[in-house]
CSV table of C-alpha atoms in Angstrom, one decimal:
chain,number,residue,atom,x,y,z
Q,132,MET,CA,0.0,0.0,0.0
Q,133,SER,CA,2.9,2.4,0.5
Q,134,GLU,CA,4.5,2.0,-2.9
Q,135,ALA,CA,4.6,5.4,-4.6
Q,136,ASP,CA,3.4,4.1,-8.0
Q,137,ASN,CA,0.1,3.0,-6.4
Q,138,VAL,CA,-0.1,6.2,-4.3
Q,139,VAL,CA,0.3,8.4,-7.4
Q,140,ILE,CA,-2.5,6.6,-9.4
Q,141,GLY,CA,-4.7,6.8,-6.4
Q,142,VAL,CA,-5.3,3.0,-5.8
Q,143,SER,CA,-3.6,3.0,-2.3
Q,144,PRO,CA,-5.7,3.9,0.8
Q,145,LEU,CA,-2.6,5.8,1.9
Q,146,THR,CA,-2.8,8.4,-0.9
Q,147,GLY,CA,-2.6,11.9,0.5
Q,148,ARG,CA,-2.2,10.8,4.1
Q,149,ILE,CA,1.4,11.8,4.9
Q,150,GLY,CA,1.5,13.2,8.4
Q,151,GLU,CA,-1.7,11.5,9.5
Q,152,GLN,CA,-1.8,9.4,12.7
Q,153,LEU,CA,-2.6,5.9,11.4
Q,154,GLY,CA,-1.9,3.8,14.5
Q,155,PRO,CA,-0.8,4.0,18.1
Q,156,GLU,CA,2.5,5.7,18.9
Q,157,SER,CA,4.0,2.3,19.7
Q,158,VAL,CA,3.9,1.4,15.9
Q,159,THR,CA,6.9,2.0,13.6
Q,160,ILE,CA,7.2,0.3,10.2
Q,161,ILE,CA,10.6,0.4,8.5
Q,162,ASP,CA,11.7,-0.9,5.1
Q,163,GLU,CA,15.4,-1.7,5.4
Q,164,GLY,CA,17.6,-3.9,3.3
Q,165,LEU,CA,20.5,-3.8,5.7
Q,166,PRO,CA,19.3,-4.5,9.2
Q,167,THR,CA,22.1,-4.1,11.8
Q,168,GLU,CA,20.5,-6.5,14.2
Q,169,GLY,CA,20.6,-9.6,12.1
Q,170,GLY,CA,18.2,-10.9,9.5
Q,171,TYR,CA,18.5,-11.2,5.8
Q,172,GLN,CA,20.5,-8.5,4.2
Q,173,ILE,CA,19.8,-7.2,0.7
Q,174,HIS,CA,22.4,-4.7,-0.6
Q,175,PHE,CA,20.5,-3.6,-3.7
Q,176,ASP,CA,16.8,-3.5,-4.6
Q,177,ASP,CA,15.2,-5.0,-7.7
Q,178,GLU,CA,16.2,-2.0,-9.8
Q,179,GLY,CA,19.8,-2.1,-8.7
Q,180,THR,CA,19.6,0.8,-6.3
Q,181,PRO,CA,21.5,0.6,-3.0
Q,182,CYS,CA,19.2,-0.1,-0.1
Q,183,THR,CA,18.5,2.5,2.5
Q,184,ARG,CA,16.4,2.7,5.6
Q,185,VAL,CA,13.0,4.2,5.0
Q,186,GLU,CA,10.6,4.8,8.0
Q,187,ILE,CA,7.2,4.4,6.4
Q,188,ILE,CA,5.3,4.9,9.7
Q,189,LYS,CA,7.0,6.4,12.8
Q,190,ASN,CA,5.3,6.5,16.1
Q,191,GLY,CA,2.0,5.7,14.3
Q,192,VAL,CA,2.3,8.6,11.8
Q,193,LEU,CA,2.7,8.0,8.0
Q,194,THR,CA,6.0,9.7,7.2
Q,195,SER,CA,7.0,8.3,3.8
Q,196,TYR,CA,6.1,6.2,0.7
Q,197,LEU,CA,8.4,3.7,-0.9
Q,198,GLN,CA,10.0,4.9,-4.1
Q,199,SER,CA,11.5,2.9,-6.9
């Protein structure tokens, strides 16, 4: 739902909701290819772009969309 291509064409329920409180403050959702605390590491995404940390929801607030 947070992929920008779906947001731009308006098929995501998250379209236009940056800055809105979508959950409790205890919720943070992160897309990260290189977690420092273990897990599976992916150095590049499907398009060959180096992975970075993206906080999609921080403390319950929608802060970002995923970009390709």
